[in-house]
Amino acid sequence: MVRDGRQSASMPIASIDDAPVKYLRLNDPSSIPSQLRGADAFTITRLDCSCGLAQPITKLSTVPALLVAVSTTGVASADYDFRVDEKRVPTPYIHAFRSTVMDLDARPSCWIRRPFGYLLFHVPLKGLDDIAADLGVSTVETYKVAVAEEDLVLAQLTKSMLPSVGRPGWPFPLALDHLNLILGAHVLQKYGALRKPARVSVGGLGPSQKRRATELLNENLAGDIRLSQVAEVCGLSISHFARSFKASFGVSTHRWLVQRRVERSQQLLLETRESLSDIAEQAGFADQAAFTRTFHQLVGISPGRWRRDRQRR
């Protein structure tokens, strides 16, 4: 069993559900408990099992929540037993990147007898209610049940996340908050029984709100700050702030912060003789590898080459 890419001997799944993002590799059926209990917050779990399950797993939650499960491998119908409220639900062959959305009050359980992979999103209803209120729609009482359905948005989101789940330092809290909002808004509008169309505000931040937000973000280049904290200083709800910030700056709060980190690193590369690992730390990156990867994505070359090119001028 592996948590965030590190080996953990005989650790029960139930004991590690406090982590917001985790990667579990299951290799021994005897170590898999019969219940997997979620926390009271939005979480992401990548689950890869190379042995199949020795018994069904029932997914539970400490708070009202939805389970959004996206398969990452195909599963034959004969190898898959899915139950809701202890009643078997017929399922077809499950293709990779098909989605299942289920209220956890129904105590969904599955028994997959062959190797499989899933990306699991634990989505508390409180967060969905907050998004609904900000969109000007009534609280959703019931959500559509989906079993192994094609959902292009969830499929693409899952494909984009898979390489990063388990990578040290991923995601920063701001990025996790944005993923929560993106997923929540999609689930709300596709699977929630909305009584009227969502009303989306596209106005930007006011001058004082821009100043407060950018000051707070610049003080926290390492990204150890939540979207709720920045929204609070601006007097806005989380989802309203996220949309308003993007309308003002053209990028999400997390993306803006990443750009500031790179700009700070460029300043340090030019003005100091610090090593790349020291600059990575001072600019707020998790490590040198994350710094190099992000710098290359935004600038087009590695930080070491960028520094050498500037020194020759």
PDB file of C-alpha atoms in Angstrom:
ATOM      1  CA  MET A   1       0.000   0.000   0.000  1.00  0.00           C
ATOM      2  CA  VAL A   2       1.404   3.416  -0.940  1.00  0.00           C
ATOM      3  CA  ARG A   3       0.340   6.772   0.404  1.00  0.00           C
ATOM      4  CA  ASP A   4       1.450   9.808  -1.644  1.00  0.00           C
ATOM      5  CA  GLY A   5       4.032   7.614  -3.363  1.00  0.00           C
ATOM      6  CA  ARG A   6       5.614   6.286  -0.149  1.00  0.00           C
ATOM      7  CA  GLN A   7       5.470   2.685   1.067  1.00  0.00           C
ATOM      8  CA  SER A   8       3.394   2.059   4.201  1.00  0.00           C
ATOM      9  CA  ALA A   9       3.328  -1.401   5.718  1.00  0.00           C
ATOM     10  CA  SER A  10      -0.094  -2.874   6.523  1.00  0.00           C
ATOM     11  CA  MET A  11      -1.732   0.499   7.119  1.00  0.00           C
ATOM     12  CA  PRO A  12      -5.554   0.247   7.066  1.00  0.00           C
ATOM     13  CA  ILE A  13      -7.248   2.522   4.562  1.00  0.00           C
ATOM     14  CA  ALA A  14      -9.601   3.943   7.178  1.00  0.00           C
ATOM     15  CA  SER A  15      -6.678   5.414   9.139  1.00  0.00           C
ATOM     16  CA  ILE A  16      -5.414   7.681   6.334  1.00  0.00           C
ATOM     17  CA  ASP A  17      -8.602   9.313   5.095  1.00  0.00           C
ATOM     18  CA  ASP A  18      -7.674  12.608   6.753  1.00  0.00           C
ATOM     19  CA  ALA A  19      -5.282  13.494   3.901  1.00  0.00           C
ATOM     20  CA  PRO A  20      -6.947  15.720   1.270  1.00  0.00           C
ATOM     21  CA  VAL A  21      -5.148  13.954  -1.601  1.00  0.00           C
ATOM     22  CA  LYS A  22      -3.765  10.443  -1.520  1.00  0.00           C
ATOM     23  CA  TYR A  23      -2.594   7.632  -3.770  1.00  0.00           C
ATOM     24  CA  LEU A  24      -3.318   4.097  -2.574  1.00  0.00           C
ATOM     25  CA  ARG A  25      -1.717   1.099  -4.272  1.00  0.00           C
ATOM     26  CA  LEU A  26      -3.266  -2.092  -2.968  1.00  0.00           C
ATOM     27  CA  ASN A  27      -1.301  -5.301  -3.393  1.00  0.00           C
ATOM     28  CA  ASP A  28      -2.592  -7.529  -0.606  1.00  0.00           C
ATOM     29  CA  PRO A  29      -6.322  -8.362  -0.343  1.00  0.00           C
ATOM     30  CA  SER A  30      -6.019  -9.197   3.364  1.00  0.00           C
ATOM     31  CA  SER A  31      -5.059  -5.580   4.214  1.00  0.00           C
ATOM     32  CA  ILE A  32      -8.184  -4.065   2.655  1.00  0.00           C
ATOM     33  CA  PRO A  33     -10.977  -3.312   5.174  1.00  0.00           C
ATOM     34  CA  SER A  34     -14.668  -3.728   4.443  1.00  0.00           C
ATOM     35  CA  GLN A  35     -15.417  -0.018   4.984  1.00  0.00           C
ATOM     36  CA  LEU A  36     -13.780   3.114   3.622  1.00  0.00           C
ATOM     37  CA  ARG A  37     -14.849   6.183   5.587  1.00  0.00           C
ATOM     38  CA  GLY A  38     -14.460   9.684   4.158  1.00  0.00           C
ATOM     39  CA  ALA A  39     -13.721  12.833   6.153  1.00  0.00           C
ATOM     40  CA  ASP A  40     -15.815  16.000   6.398  1.00  0.00           C
ATOM     41  CA  ALA A  41     -13.958  17.818   3.595  1.00  0.00           C
ATOM     42  CA  PHE A  42     -13.381  17.558  -0.163  1.00  0.00           C
ATOM     43  CA  THR A  43     -10.825  14.830  -0.834  1.00  0.00           C
ATOM     44  CA  ILE A  44      -9.266  13.100  -3.838  1.00  0.00           C
ATOM     45  CA  THR A  45      -8.102   9.492  -3.742  1.00  0.00           C
ATOM     46  CA  ARG A  46      -6.381   7.579  -6.506  1.00  0.00           C
ATOM     47  CA  LEU A  47      -6.939   3.873  -5.908  1.00  0.00           C
ATOM     48  CA  ASP A  48      -5.024   1.225  -7.877  1.00  0.00           C
ATOM     49  CA  CYS A  49      -5.502  -2.426  -6.944  1.00  0.00           C
ATOM     50  CA  SER A  50      -3.313  -5.082  -8.539  1.00  0.00           C
ATOM     51  CA  CYS A  51      -4.962  -8.049  -6.843  1.00  0.00           C
ATOM     52  CA  GLY A  52      -8.725  -7.580  -6.844  1.00  0.00           C
ATOM     53  CA  LEU A  53     -10.805  -7.374  -3.667  1.00  0.00           C
ATOM     54  CA  ALA A  54     -11.264 -10.293  -1.291  1.00  0.00           C
ATOM     55  CA  GLN A  55     -14.547  -8.786  -0.071  1.00  0.00           C
ATOM     56  CA  PRO A  56     -16.824  -5.830  -0.866  1.00  0.00           C
ATOM     57  CA  ILE A  57     -15.849  -2.296   0.204  1.00  0.00           C
ATOM     58  CA  THR A  58     -18.600   0.002   1.485  1.00  0.00           C
ATOM     59  CA  LYS A  59     -17.987   3.753   1.164  1.00  0.00           C
ATOM     60  CA  LEU A  60     -19.196   5.841   4.116  1.00  0.00           C
ATOM     61  CA  SER A  61     -19.002   9.501   5.104  1.00  0.00           C
ATOM     62  CA  THR A  62     -18.930  11.463   8.354  1.00  0.00           C
ATOM     63  CA  VAL A  63     -21.055  14.191   6.716  1.00  0.00           C
ATOM     64  CA  PRO A  64     -23.678  14.252   3.925  1.00  0.00           C
ATOM     65  CA  ALA A  65     -21.642  13.881   0.736  1.00  0.00           C
ATOM     66  CA  LEU A  66     -21.514  12.559  -2.802  1.00  0.00           C
ATOM     67  CA  LEU A  67     -19.114   9.989  -4.147  1.00  0.00           C
ATOM     68  CA  VAL A  68     -17.840  10.801  -7.631  1.00  0.00           C
ATOM     69  CA  ALA A  69     -15.864   7.816  -8.925  1.00  0.00           C
ATOM     70  CA  VAL A  70     -14.105   7.768 -12.292  1.00  0.00           C
ATOM     71  CA  SER A  71     -12.684   4.449 -13.516  1.00  0.00           C
ATOM     72  CA  THR A  72      -9.127   4.536 -14.837  1.00  0.00           C
ATOM     73  CA  THR A  73      -9.210   0.964 -16.172  1.00  0.00           C
ATOM     74  CA  GLY A  74     -11.858  -1.158 -17.818  1.00  0.00           C
ATOM     75  CA  VAL A  75     -13.777  -3.634 -15.646  1.00  0.00           C
ATOM     76  CA  ALA A  76     -15.772  -6.573 -17.029  1.00  0.00           C
ATOM     77  CA  SER A  77     -19.360  -6.873 -15.832  1.00  0.00           C
ATOM     78  CA  ALA A  78     -18.746 -10.400 -14.554  1.00  0.00           C
ATOM     79  CA  ASP A  79     -15.947  -9.138 -12.289  1.00  0.00           C
ATOM     80  CA  TYR A  80     -17.924  -6.254 -10.775  1.00  0.00           C
ATOM     81  CA  ASP A  81     -20.630  -6.351  -8.104  1.00  0.00           C
ATOM     82  CA  PHE A  82     -22.141  -2.952  -7.211  1.00  0.00           C
ATOM     83  CA  ARG A  83     -24.770  -2.468  -4.505  1.00  0.00           C
ATOM     84  CA  VAL A  84     -26.780   0.509  -3.252  1.00  0.00           C
ATOM     85  CA  ASP A  85     -28.662   0.179   0.045  1.00  0.00           C
ATOM     86  CA  GLU A  86     -27.579  -3.480  -0.076  1.00  0.00           C
ATOM     87  CA  LYS A  87     -29.411  -4.032  -3.388  1.00  0.00           C
ATOM     88  CA  ARG A  88     -27.428  -5.147  -6.415  1.00  0.00           C
ATOM     89  CA  VAL A  89     -27.318  -2.668  -9.312  1.00  0.00           C
ATOM     90  CA  PRO A  90     -26.822  -4.248 -12.771  1.00  0.00           C
ATOM     91  CA  THR A  91     -23.779  -2.791 -14.506  1.00  0.00           C
ATOM     92  CA  PRO A  92     -22.436  -3.104 -18.054  1.00  0.00           C
ATOM     93  CA  TYR A  93     -18.788  -3.455 -18.987  1.00  0.00           C
ATOM     94  CA  ILE A  94     -17.187  -0.409 -17.387  1.00  0.00           C
ATOM     95  CA  HIS A  95     -14.935   1.379 -19.836  1.00  0.00           C
ATOM     96  CA  ALA A  96     -12.006   3.458 -18.632  1.00  0.00           C
ATOM     97  CA  PHE A  97     -12.957   7.008 -17.620  1.00  0.00           C
ATOM     98  CA  ARG A  98     -16.633   6.272 -17.081  1.00  0.00           C
ATOM     99  CA  SER A  99     -18.190   8.052 -14.090  1.00  0.00           C
ATOM    100  CA  THR A 100     -20.376   6.999 -11.186  1.00  0.00           C
ATOM    101  CA  VAL A 101     -22.093   9.614  -8.998  1.00  0.00           C
ATOM    102  CA  MET A 102     -23.814   8.442  -5.830  1.00  0.00           C
ATOM    103  CA  ASP A 103     -25.152   9.872  -2.551  1.00  0.00           C
ATOM    104  CA  LEU A 104     -23.129   8.285   0.231  1.00  0.00           C
ATOM    105  CA  ASP A 105     -26.262   8.018   2.380  1.00  0.00           C
ATOM    106  CA  ALA A 106     -27.098   5.045   0.147  1.00  0.00           C
ATOM    107  CA  ARG A 107     -23.992   3.207   1.461  1.00  0.00           C
ATOM    108  CA  PRO A 108     -22.663   2.206  -1.988  1.00  0.00           C
ATOM    109  CA  SER A 109     -20.476  -0.885  -1.983  1.00  0.00           C
ATOM    110  CA  CYS A 110     -18.442  -2.557  -4.701  1.00  0.00           C
ATOM    111  CA  TRP A 111     -16.678  -5.865  -5.089  1.00  0.00           C
ATOM    112  CA  ILE A 112     -14.215  -5.979  -7.957  1.00  0.00           C
ATOM    113  CA  ARG A 113     -12.514  -9.340  -8.299  1.00  0.00           C
ATOM    114  CA  ARG A 114      -9.835  -8.326 -10.807  1.00  0.00           C
ATOM    115  CA  PRO A 115      -7.158  -5.573 -10.843  1.00  0.00           C
ATOM    116  CA  PHE A 116      -8.709  -2.122 -11.243  1.00  0.00           C
ATOM    117  CA  GLY A 117      -8.123   1.600 -10.892  1.00  0.00           C
ATOM    118  CA  TYR A 118     -10.311   4.524  -9.820  1.00  0.00           C
ATOM    119  CA  LEU A 119     -10.056   8.200  -9.004  1.00  0.00           C
ATOM    120  CA  LEU A 120     -12.461   8.943  -6.152  1.00  0.00           C
ATOM    121  CA  PHE A 121     -13.775  12.406  -5.252  1.00  0.00           C
ATOM    122  CA  HIS A 122     -15.429  12.841  -1.857  1.00  0.00           C
ATOM    123  CA  VAL A 123     -17.735  15.883  -2.272  1.00  0.00           C
ATOM    124  CA  PRO A 124     -19.534  17.180   0.860  1.00  0.00           C
ATOM    125  CA  LEU A 125     -23.026  18.526   0.140  1.00  0.00           C
ATOM    126  CA  LYS A 126     -22.314  21.647   2.207  1.00  0.00           C
ATOM    127  CA  GLY A 127     -19.835  22.822  -0.416  1.00  0.00           C
ATOM    128  CA  LEU A 128     -22.331  22.171  -3.213  1.00  0.00           C
ATOM    129  CA  ASP A 129     -24.997  24.130  -1.291  1.00  0.00           C
ATOM    130  CA  ASP A 130     -22.601  27.084  -0.994  1.00  0.00           C
ATOM    131  CA  ILE A 131     -21.929  27.037  -4.741  1.00  0.00           C
ATOM    132  CA  ALA A 132     -25.668  26.826  -5.467  1.00  0.00           C
ATOM    133  CA  ALA A 133     -26.372  29.827  -3.217  1.00  0.00           C
ATOM    134  CA  ASP A 134     -23.664  31.843  -4.938  1.00  0.00           C
ATOM    135  CA  LEU A 135     -25.108  30.959  -8.351  1.00  0.00           C
ATOM    136  CA  GLY A 136     -28.521  32.162  -7.224  1.00  0.00           C
ATOM    137  CA  VAL A 137     -30.245  28.767  -7.290  1.00  0.00           C
ATOM    138  CA  SER A 138     -32.059  26.843  -4.595  1.00  0.00           C
ATOM    139  CA  THR A 139     -30.351  24.168  -2.537  1.00  0.00           C
ATOM    140  CA  VAL A 140     -30.433  20.863  -4.373  1.00  0.00           C
ATOM    141  CA  GLU A 141     -32.367  18.232  -2.448  1.00  0.00           C
ATOM    142  CA  THR A 142     -31.573  15.231  -4.633  1.00  0.00           C
ATOM    143  CA  TYR A 143     -28.888  14.362  -7.153  1.00  0.00           C
ATOM    144  CA  LYS A 144     -29.192  12.145 -10.190  1.00  0.00           C
ATOM    145  CA  VAL A 145     -27.666   8.718  -9.725  1.00  0.00           C
ATOM    146  CA  ALA A 146     -25.158   7.861 -12.452  1.00  0.00           C
ATOM    147  CA  VAL A 147     -23.535   4.447 -12.843  1.00  0.00           C
ATOM    148  CA  ALA A 148     -20.673   3.970 -15.326  1.00  0.00           C
ATOM    149  CA  GLU A 149     -21.883   6.865 -17.500  1.00  0.00           C
ATOM    150  CA  GLU A 150     -19.875   8.875 -19.996  1.00  0.00           C
ATOM    151  CA  ASP A 151     -19.081  12.337 -18.641  1.00  0.00           C
ATOM    152  CA  LEU A 152     -16.554  14.145 -20.809  1.00  0.00           C
ATOM    153  CA  VAL A 153     -15.835  16.832 -18.210  1.00  0.00           C
ATOM    154  CA  LEU A 154     -15.076  14.358 -15.418  1.00  0.00           C
ATOM    155  CA  ALA A 155     -13.084  12.183 -17.825  1.00  0.00           C
ATOM    156  CA  GLN A 156     -10.886  15.067 -18.947  1.00  0.00           C
ATOM    157  CA  LEU A 157     -10.437  16.349 -15.398  1.00  0.00           C
ATOM    158  CA  THR A 158      -9.360  12.877 -14.283  1.00  0.00           C
ATOM    159  CA  LYS A 159      -6.919  12.421 -17.173  1.00  0.00           C
ATOM    160  CA  SER A 160      -5.291  15.765 -16.414  1.00  0.00           C
ATOM    161  CA  MET A 161      -4.895  14.930 -12.703  1.00  0.00           C
ATOM    162  CA  LEU A 162      -3.667  11.321 -12.794  1.00  0.00           C
ATOM    163  CA  PRO A 163       0.041  12.085 -13.391  1.00  0.00           C
ATOM    164  CA  SER A 164       0.075  14.484 -10.434  1.00  0.00           C
ATOM    165  CA  VAL A 165      -1.764  12.496  -7.753  1.00  0.00           C
ATOM    166  CA  GLY A 166       0.889  11.233  -5.338  1.00  0.00           C
ATOM    167  CA  ARG A 167       3.505  13.721  -6.478  1.00  0.00           C
ATOM    168  CA  PRO A 168       5.084  15.492  -3.433  1.00  0.00           C
ATOM    169  CA  GLY A 169       3.676  18.982  -2.920  1.00  0.00           C
ATOM    170  CA  TRP A 170       0.681  18.498  -5.245  1.00  0.00           C
ATOM    171  CA  PRO A 171      -1.631  20.245  -5.103  1.00  0.00           C
ATOM    172  CA  PHE A 172      -1.091  23.464  -3.202  1.00  0.00           C
ATOM    173  CA  PRO A 173      -4.118  24.364  -1.055  1.00  0.00           C
ATOM    174  CA  LEU A 174      -5.258  27.049  -3.522  1.00  0.00           C
ATOM    175  CA  ALA A 175      -5.158  24.557  -6.390  1.00  0.00           C
ATOM    176  CA  LEU A 176      -7.156  22.025  -4.357  1.00  0.00           C
ATOM    177  CA  ASP A 177      -9.769  24.705  -3.622  1.00  0.00           C
ATOM    178  CA  HIS A 178     -10.078  25.493  -7.324  1.00  0.00           C
ATOM    179  CA  LEU A 179     -10.474  21.812  -8.190  1.00  0.00           C
ATOM    180  CA  ASN A 180     -13.229  21.634  -5.577  1.00  0.00           C
ATOM    181  CA  LEU A 181     -15.046  24.582  -7.186  1.00  0.00           C
ATOM    182  CA  ILE A 182     -14.665  23.275 -10.749  1.00  0.00           C
ATOM    183  CA  LEU A 183     -15.856  19.792  -9.864  1.00  0.00           C
ATOM    184  CA  GLY A 184     -18.618  21.069  -7.589  1.00  0.00           C
ATOM    185  CA  ALA A 185     -20.059  23.451 -10.171  1.00  0.00           C
ATOM    186  CA  HIS A 186     -20.096  20.698 -12.796  1.00  0.00           C
ATOM    187  CA  VAL A 187     -21.706  18.129 -10.509  1.00  0.00           C
ATOM    188  CA  LEU A 188     -24.277  20.675  -9.346  1.00  0.00           C
ATOM    189  CA  GLN A 189     -25.360  21.604 -12.865  1.00  0.00           C
ATOM    190  CA  LYS A 190     -25.193  18.139 -14.446  1.00  0.00           C
ATOM    191  CA  TYR A 191     -26.460  15.921 -11.643  1.00  0.00           C
ATOM    192  CA  GLY A 192     -28.404  18.316  -9.417  1.00  0.00           C
ATOM    193  CA  ALA A 193     -32.115  18.925  -9.978  1.00  0.00           C
ATOM    194  CA  LEU A 194     -31.841  22.709 -10.350  1.00  0.00           C
ATOM    195  CA  ARG A 195     -35.125  24.589 -10.215  1.00  0.00           C
ATOM    196  CA  LYS A 196     -33.879  27.420 -12.414  1.00  0.00           C
ATOM    197  CA  PRO A 197     -30.804  28.114 -14.547  1.00  0.00           C
ATOM    198  CA  ALA A 198     -27.706  29.174 -12.675  1.00  0.00           C
ATOM    199  CA  ARG A 199     -27.009  32.890 -12.597  1.00  0.00           C
ATOM    200  CA  VAL A 200     -23.280  33.446 -13.000  1.00  0.00           C
ATOM    201  CA  SER A 201     -21.759  36.815 -12.119  1.00  0.00           C
ATOM    202  CA  VAL A 202     -18.806  37.819 -14.270  1.00  0.00           C
ATOM    203  CA  GLY A 203     -17.942  41.149 -12.634  1.00  0.00           C
ATOM    204  CA  GLY A 204     -14.360  41.704 -11.496  1.00  0.00           C
ATOM    205  CA  LEU A 205     -12.922  42.761  -8.161  1.00  0.00           C
ATOM    206  CA  GLY A 206     -13.005  46.363  -7.035  1.00  0.00           C
ATOM    207  CA  PRO A 207      -9.724  48.332  -6.607  1.00  0.00           C
ATOM    208  CA  SER A 208      -9.536  47.767  -2.838  1.00  0.00           C
ATOM    209  CA  GLN A 209     -10.392  44.084  -3.238  1.00  0.00           C
ATOM    210  CA  LYS A 210      -7.636  43.671  -5.837  1.00  0.00           C
ATOM    211  CA  ARG A 211      -5.149  45.309  -3.481  1.00  0.00           C
ATOM    212  CA  ARG A 212      -6.135  43.180  -0.474  1.00  0.00           C
ATOM    213  CA  ALA A 213      -6.090  39.957  -2.496  1.00  0.00           C
ATOM    214  CA  THR A 214      -2.714  40.534  -4.179  1.00  0.00           C
ATOM    215  CA  GLU A 215      -1.084  41.683  -0.937  1.00  0.00           C
ATOM    216  CA  LEU A 216      -2.217  38.545   0.874  1.00  0.00           C
ATOM    217  CA  LEU A 217      -1.160  36.270  -1.979  1.00  0.00           C
ATOM    218  CA  ASN A 218       2.257  37.912  -2.291  1.00  0.00           C
ATOM    219  CA  GLU A 219       2.763  37.369   1.437  1.00  0.00           C
ATOM    220  CA  ASN A 220       2.079  33.664   0.928  1.00  0.00           C
ATOM    221  CA  LEU A 221       4.094  32.719  -2.146  1.00  0.00           C
ATOM    222  CA  ALA A 222       4.496  29.182  -0.836  1.00  0.00           C
ATOM    223  CA  GLY A 223       0.771  28.708  -1.395  1.00  0.00           C
ATOM    224  CA  ASP A 224      -0.025  27.694   2.199  1.00  0.00           C
ATOM    225  CA  ILE A 225      -3.228  29.709   2.128  1.00  0.00           C
ATOM    226  CA  ARG A 226      -6.793  28.737   1.355  1.00  0.00           C
ATOM    227  CA  LEU A 227      -9.111  30.374  -1.123  1.00  0.00           C
ATOM    228  CA  SER A 228     -11.534  31.009   1.731  1.00  0.00           C
ATOM    229  CA  GLN A 229      -8.964  33.245   3.474  1.00  0.00           C
ATOM    230  CA  VAL A 230      -8.408  35.420   0.402  1.00  0.00           C
ATOM    231  CA  ALA A 231     -12.154  35.582  -0.307  1.00  0.00           C
ATOM    232  CA  GLU A 232     -12.803  36.645   3.284  1.00  0.00           C
ATOM    233  CA  VAL A 233     -10.536  39.695   3.126  1.00  0.00           C
ATOM    234  CA  CYS A 234     -12.463  40.741   0.012  1.00  0.00           C
ATOM    235  CA  GLY A 235     -15.845  40.212   1.669  1.00  0.00           C
ATOM    236  CA  LEU A 236     -16.959  37.625  -0.912  1.00  0.00           C
ATOM    237  CA  SER A 237     -17.985  33.980  -0.966  1.00  0.00           C
ATOM    238  CA  ILE A 238     -15.362  31.543  -2.221  1.00  0.00           C
ATOM    239  CA  SER A 239     -16.917  30.829  -5.617  1.00  0.00           C
ATOM    240  CA  HIS A 240     -17.847  34.507  -6.202  1.00  0.00           C
ATOM    241  CA  PHE A 241     -14.298  35.558  -5.386  1.00  0.00           C
ATOM    242  CA  ALA A 242     -12.786  32.895  -7.657  1.00  0.00           C
ATOM    243  CA  ARG A 243     -14.850  34.073 -10.643  1.00  0.00           C
ATOM    244  CA  SER A 244     -14.270  37.755  -9.895  1.00  0.00           C
ATOM    245  CA  PHE A 245     -10.504  37.266  -9.531  1.00  0.00           C
ATOM    246  CA  LYS A 246     -10.313  35.510 -12.898  1.00  0.00           C
ATOM    247  CA  ALA A 247     -12.417  38.250 -14.500  1.00  0.00           C
ATOM    248  CA  SER A 248      -9.971  40.843 -13.151  1.00  0.00           C
ATOM    249  CA  PHE A 249      -6.660  39.100 -13.838  1.00  0.00           C
ATOM    250  CA  GLY A 250      -7.487  36.633 -16.618  1.00  0.00           C
ATOM    251  CA  VAL A 251      -6.216  33.623 -14.645  1.00  0.00           C
ATOM    252  CA  SER A 252      -7.233  31.715 -11.532  1.00  0.00           C
ATOM    253  CA  THR A 253      -5.875  32.683  -8.121  1.00  0.00           C
ATOM    254  CA  HIS A 254      -3.583  29.656  -8.091  1.00  0.00           C
ATOM    255  CA  ARG A 255      -2.265  30.362 -11.594  1.00  0.00           C
ATOM    256  CA  TRP A 256      -1.603  33.990 -10.658  1.00  0.00           C
ATOM    257  CA  LEU A 257       0.353  32.840  -7.611  1.00  0.00           C
ATOM    258  CA  VAL A 258       2.412  30.407  -9.703  1.00  0.00           C
ATOM    259  CA  GLN A 259       3.288  33.229 -12.114  1.00  0.00           C
ATOM    260  CA  ARG A 260       4.419  35.396  -9.177  1.00  0.00           C
ATOM    261  CA  ARG A 261       6.608  32.526  -7.922  1.00  0.00           C
ATOM    262  CA  VAL A 262       8.301  32.255 -11.302  1.00  0.00           C
ATOM    263  CA  GLU A 263       8.829  36.023 -11.450  1.00  0.00           C
ATOM    264  CA  ARG A 264      10.357  35.925  -7.960  1.00  0.00           C
ATOM    265  CA  SER A 265      12.650  33.069  -9.004  1.00  0.00           C
ATOM    266  CA  GLN A 266      13.767  35.019 -12.082  1.00  0.00           C
ATOM    267  CA  GLN A 267      14.711  37.940  -9.849  1.00  0.00           C
ATOM    268  CA  LEU A 268      16.732  35.642  -7.594  1.00  0.00           C
ATOM    269  CA  LEU A 269      18.402  33.950 -10.575  1.00  0.00           C
ATOM    270  CA  LEU A 270      19.586  37.319 -11.856  1.00  0.00           C
ATOM    271  CA  GLU A 271      20.502  39.032  -8.580  1.00  0.00           C
ATOM    272  CA  THR A 272      22.013  36.192  -6.526  1.00  0.00           C
ATOM    273  CA  ARG A 273      24.334  33.226  -6.889  1.00  0.00           C
ATOM    274  CA  GLU A 274      22.057  30.966  -4.864  1.00  0.00           C
ATOM    275  CA  SER A 275      21.661  27.359  -5.943  1.00  0.00           C
ATOM    276  CA  LEU A 276      18.513  26.276  -7.784  1.00  0.00           C
ATOM    277  CA  SER A 277      17.324  24.332  -4.750  1.00  0.00           C
ATOM    278  CA  ASP A 278      17.671  27.407  -2.506  1.00  0.00           C
ATOM    279  CA  ILE A 279      15.891  29.599  -5.053  1.00  0.00           C
ATOM    280  CA  ALA A 280      13.104  27.027  -5.338  1.00  0.00           C
ATOM    281  CA  GLU A 281      12.563  27.219  -1.581  1.00  0.00           C
ATOM    282  CA  GLN A 282      12.660  31.033  -1.437  1.00  0.00           C
ATOM    283  CA  ALA A 283      10.212  31.327  -4.356  1.00  0.00           C
ATOM    284  CA  GLY A 284       7.702  29.025  -2.698  1.00  0.00           C
ATOM    285  CA  PHE A 285       8.121  25.771  -4.645  1.00  0.00           C
ATOM    286  CA  ALA A 286       7.854  22.365  -2.979  1.00  0.00           C
ATOM    287  CA  ASP A 287      11.296  21.314  -4.257  1.00  0.00           C
ATOM    288  CA  GLN A 288      13.766  21.861  -7.091  1.00  0.00           C
ATOM    289  CA  ALA A 289      11.981  19.367  -9.354  1.00  0.00           C
ATOM    290  CA  ALA A 290       8.680  21.213  -8.995  1.00  0.00           C
ATOM    291  CA  PHE A 291      10.476  24.528  -9.578  1.00  0.00           C
ATOM    292  CA  THR A 292      12.203  23.291 -12.743  1.00  0.00           C
ATOM    293  CA  ARG A 293       9.028  21.718 -14.106  1.00  0.00           C
ATOM    294  CA  THR A 294       6.879  24.810 -13.525  1.00  0.00           C
ATOM    295  CA  PHE A 295       9.538  27.238 -14.752  1.00  0.00           C
ATOM    296  CA  HIS A 296       9.919  25.269 -17.992  1.00  0.00           C
ATOM    297  CA  GLN A 297       6.151  25.182 -18.510  1.00  0.00           C
ATOM    298  CA  LEU A 298       5.789  28.957 -18.172  1.00  0.00           C
ATOM    299  CA  VAL A 299       9.084  30.241 -19.610  1.00  0.00           C
ATOM    300  CA  GLY A 300       9.879  27.527 -22.147  1.00  0.00           C
ATOM    301  CA  ILE A 301      13.381  26.644 -20.890  1.00  0.00           C
ATOM    302  CA  SER A 302      14.893  25.380 -17.642  1.00  0.00           C
ATOM    303  CA  PRO A 303      15.851  27.895 -14.917  1.00  0.00           C
ATOM    304  CA  GLY A 304      19.518  26.895 -15.193  1.00  0.00           C
ATOM    305  CA  ARG A 305      19.604  27.625 -18.922  1.00  0.00           C
ATOM    306  CA  TRP A 306      17.612  30.846 -18.444  1.00  0.00           C
ATOM    307  CA  ARG A 307      20.209  32.069 -15.916  1.00  0.00           C
ATOM    308  CA  ARG A 308      23.159  31.136 -18.179  1.00  0.00           C
ATOM    309  CA  ASP A 309      21.588  32.872 -21.176  1.00  0.00           C
ATOM    310  CA  ARG A 310      21.120  36.085 -19.153  1.00  0.00           C
ATOM    311  CA  GLN A 311      24.671  35.948 -17.767  1.00  0.00           C
ATOM    312  CA  ARG A 312      26.127  35.903 -21.290  1.00  0.00           C
ATOM    313  CA  ARG A 313      24.438  39.175 -22.214  1.00  0.00           C
TER     314      ARG A 313
END
